[in-house]
Amino acid sequence: MSPARRSWRPRLATASRGLPLRIARASTTTMAAKAWMLTICPAGSLATRSFVSASLIVIRKELTNVKIMPIAGLVVIATSAAKCRTSTAHQRTTLEAGPNLASNPHRESDILSFAAMRQGLETDFGPTVQDVASNGGRDRQVREATLKNRGTTMAELQTFAEDCREILVERHRRGEISRRGMMLALGAMGLAPAVLRGGPALAAAPDVVMANWGGDALKAMTATFGANYEKNVGGKIVMDGTGPSNGKIRAMVEAKAVTWDICDAGSAAIGELGPLGMLEPIDYSVVDKSKTIPQFIYEFGVCNYLFSFVTAWDTTKIKTTPTPADFFDIKKYPGKRMVRKDAQPMLELALMADGVAPDKLYPLDVKRAFAKIASIKEHLLYWENGTQSQELLRNGEVVMGWLWHTRANLLKRETKGRIDWNFNDGVLVSGLWVVPKGAPQVKQAMIALKSFQDPEPQVGLLAALGNGPSNPAANAITPAELQPINPGAEANLAVQAKMNYDWWMKNYAETLIAYRDMISS
């Protein structure tokens, strides 16, 4: 018997929580190419089994360059990044986008594998190939080395984009949003792959690879932004859900091995990486400045969606809308308060409570803000992800909290108004698109960013999740019933402070370290 046909005994590897992994030879009688079948035993869900079965798309013929590693209590498999991204359209397409039948020489095995994945995805969610390759976000260590302090590190703080994905999944599972609605919303945030649509054929444009904080984006087969780009430009948006941490972007640029064209990032990215020459300047001869709120236009980044930090309160204990001063007045409203374990934008809330007008906040008086926060420090509870912020208010552990408006709105619905909120004295924040220096498709990335500015998909995202459109023109087509939850609506803009990213880009790292020291002492 030849080595290629030799039976292979199952091997076992142990995950961080004791879950074993079995690797066995897949049957090749119905497949065009030999491949390895990967299954987790015992499996936590059908989706997990289907995902590793679907890895046949990437892991072919042999186990060369395959790594077995524990992530979040599961043993998972990853191939090298170089093997997953090559010059052909099929090989550059990620697992989420499915098999490219036009250019795939192994179509039969891909179809079978992808069908298995689709079946599992009807039930649950599994990791993406890119999630696996990221090794649990290990590449955030560059930033963590600077920001690590007592307690939580930045890697443990959930980003707004990650929380949006989690909210969509929760709403879908509760039956509050359809599967299609969830897919469209994920796509509008850059968390879902594009799917080919019918219609007039356009000349093929280069693929554009977008890095986001995916994971559950594996489930989404229709993308609002991707479909819009494909329809109007003719190319595809290929998704990489590993999470574009600053450390990872920096490592790619320094190694001259950039694989991403667009990243869903924030002020920390343009503040840290822009001055180092690691981001491409946004080409505003292509990207339209008039389609973005002026405060969120930067040399190395442009707004993708809006969200707000707002105050939510328990109406059984607080009868009227509390002000920032009320938030810090324990005598007037006894009980615990809840804030994010981050200086941004806690300092803005503290200064407004101390009498600073919203339009006079910057430059922030850090010492004054710290003194105000210290005055109620023993009454503060801290959240690190959106679910925690909901639970603390829902369970009555706090009487009011400072949290993302999307979570506040969910709480109001869930509690039938017991928890209330509004945009008064909130802080408006922007997500940002950035383009890494040396991206393979810089010119095409700018064209893609221009297509993302169209108002229709942005309004769809607002309807599904509450993320505000970044294009002011979208307000004209936003249904009246959605305006109260739109952070970018004119009436809501008028009562909020607007985060000044210029200040935070210069001061974030040292301010966060000082903030963590202060709340931990």
mmCIF file of N, CA and C in Angstrom, residues 325-331 333-339 350 368-382 518-520:
data_model
loop_
_atom_site.group_PDB
_atom_site.id
_atom_site.type_symbol
_atom_site.label_atom_id
_atom_site.label_comp_id
_atom_site.label_asym_id
_atom_site.label_seq_id
_atom_site.Cartn_x
_atom_site.Cartn_y
_atom_site.Cartn_z
ATOM 1 N N ALA A 325 -24.560 65.725 36.159
ATOM 2 C CA ALA A 325 -24.363 66.050 37.574
ATOM 3 C C ALA A 325 -25.089 65.048 38.461
ATOM 4 N N ASP A 326 -26.294 64.620 38.042
ATOM 5 C CA ASP A 326 -27.040 63.621 38.807
ATOM 6 C C ASP A 326 -26.301 62.289 38.848
ATOM 7 N N PHE A 327 -25.606 61.977 37.768
ATOM 8 C CA PHE A 327 -24.863 60.721 37.707
ATOM 9 C C PHE A 327 -23.850 60.651 38.857
ATOM 10 N N PHE A 328 -23.302 61.806 39.228
ATOM 11 C CA PHE A 328 -22.281 61.849 40.273
ATOM 12 C C PHE A 328 -22.848 62.258 41.629
ATOM 13 N N ASP A 329 -24.159 62.438 41.730
ATOM 14 C CA ASP A 329 -24.777 62.869 42.985
ATOM 15 C C ASP A 329 -25.388 61.665 43.700
ATOM 16 N N ILE A 330 -24.608 61.069 44.592
ATOM 17 C CA ILE A 330 -25.032 59.859 45.285
ATOM 18 C C ILE A 330 -26.121 60.161 46.310
ATOM 19 N N LYS A 331 -26.092 61.354 46.888
ATOM 20 C CA LYS A 331 -27.109 61.705 47.870
ATOM 21 C C LYS A 331 -28.485 61.856 47.216
ATOM 22 N N TYR A 333 -29.492 60.537 44.282
ATOM 23 C CA TYR A 333 -29.919 59.239 43.746
ATOM 24 C C TYR A 333 -28.983 58.159 44.282
ATOM 25 N N PRO A 334 -29.284 57.617 45.478
ATOM 26 C CA PRO A 334 -28.415 56.571 46.052
ATOM 27 C C PRO A 334 -28.367 55.338 45.154
ATOM 28 N N GLY A 335 -27.234 54.669 45.199
ATOM 29 C CA GLY A 335 -27.094 53.431 44.448
ATOM 30 C C GLY A 335 -25.846 53.417 43.590
ATOM 31 N N LYS A 336 -25.526 52.239 43.070
ATOM 32 C CA LYS A 336 -24.339 52.073 42.248
ATOM 33 C C LYS A 336 -24.536 52.660 40.850
ATOM 34 N N ARG A 337 -23.431 53.112 40.275
ATOM 35 C CA ARG A 337 -23.381 53.550 38.888
ATOM 36 C C ARG A 337 -22.532 52.566 38.085
ATOM 37 N N MET A 338 -22.765 52.536 36.787
ATOM 38 C CA MET A 338 -22.050 51.614 35.924
ATOM 39 C C MET A 338 -21.372 52.392 34.796
ATOM 40 N N VAL A 339 -20.062 52.122 34.570
ATOM 41 C CA VAL A 339 -19.316 52.783 33.501
ATOM 42 C C VAL A 339 -18.411 51.766 32.823
ATOM 43 N N ALA A 350 -17.458 62.961 33.133
ATOM 44 C CA ALA A 350 -17.052 63.577 34.398
ATOM 45 C C ALA A 350 -16.940 65.092 34.278
ATOM 46 N N ARG A 368 -8.834 67.266 36.422
ATOM 47 C CA ARG A 368 -10.173 67.642 36.900
ATOM 48 C C ARG A 368 -11.148 66.479 36.733
ATOM 49 N N ALA A 369 -11.062 65.791 35.612
ATOM 50 C CA ALA A 369 -11.943 64.644 35.374
ATOM 51 C C ALA A 369 -11.658 63.520 36.354
ATOM 52 N N PHE A 370 -10.374 63.232 36.589
ATOM 53 C CA PHE A 370 -10.008 62.175 37.530
ATOM 54 C C PHE A 370 -10.524 62.494 38.931
ATOM 55 N N ALA A 371 -10.431 63.748 39.347
ATOM 56 C CA ALA A 371 -10.902 64.128 40.676
ATOM 57 C C ALA A 371 -12.408 63.896 40.808
ATOM 58 N N LYS A 372 -13.140 64.205 39.733
ATOM 59 C CA LYS A 372 -14.586 63.999 39.760
ATOM 60 C C LYS A 372 -14.926 62.513 39.833
ATOM 61 N N ILE A 373 -14.226 61.709 39.059
ATOM 62 C CA ILE A 373 -14.478 60.259 39.069
ATOM 63 C C ILE A 373 -14.122 59.663 40.424
ATOM 64 N N ALA A 374 -13.005 60.118 40.994
ATOM 65 C CA ALA A 374 -12.573 59.599 42.291
ATOM 66 C C ALA A 374 -13.591 59.878 43.386
ATOM 67 N N SER A 375 -14.391 60.934 43.225
ATOM 68 C CA SER A 375 -15.364 61.304 44.259
ATOM 69 C C SER A 375 -16.463 60.270 44.435
ATOM 70 N N ILE A 376 -16.695 59.427 43.420
ATOM 71 C CA ILE A 376 -17.725 58.380 43.541
ATOM 72 C C ILE A 376 -17.155 57.000 43.219
ATOM 73 N N LYS A 377 -15.849 56.871 43.303
ATOM 74 C CA LYS A 377 -15.194 55.640 42.859
ATOM 75 C C LYS A 377 -15.740 54.395 43.552
ATOM 76 N N GLU A 378 -16.051 54.504 44.843
ATOM 77 C CA GLU A 378 -16.542 53.334 45.574
ATOM 78 C C GLU A 378 -17.959 52.957 45.164
ATOM 79 N N HIS A 379 -18.614 53.801 44.392
ATOM 80 C CA HIS A 379 -19.975 53.518 43.937
ATOM 81 C C HIS A 379 -20.023 53.068 42.470
ATOM 82 N N LEU A 380 -18.874 52.828 41.878
ATOM 83 C CA LEU A 380 -18.817 52.484 40.457
ATOM 84 C C LEU A 380 -18.616 50.990 40.242
ATOM 85 N N LEU A 381 -19.364 50.443 39.291
ATOM 86 C CA LEU A 381 -19.130 49.102 38.769
ATOM 87 C C LEU A 381 -18.716 49.253 37.312
ATOM 88 N N TYR A 382 -17.828 48.381 36.827
ATOM 89 C CA TYR A 382 -17.258 48.534 35.489
ATOM 90 C C TYR A 382 -17.684 47.389 34.573
ATOM 91 N N MET A 518 -5.787 55.055 38.646
ATOM 92 C CA MET A 518 -6.660 55.806 39.543
ATOM 93 C C MET A 518 -7.820 54.961 40.065
ATOM 94 N N ILE A 519 -8.477 54.210 39.187
ATOM 95 C CA ILE A 519 -9.634 53.433 39.636
ATOM 96 C C ILE A 519 -9.217 52.186 40.412
ATOM 97 N N SER A 520 -7.949 51.791 40.288
ATOM 98 C CA SER A 520 -7.478 50.587 40.987
ATOM 99 C C SER A 520 -6.863 50.906 42.343
#
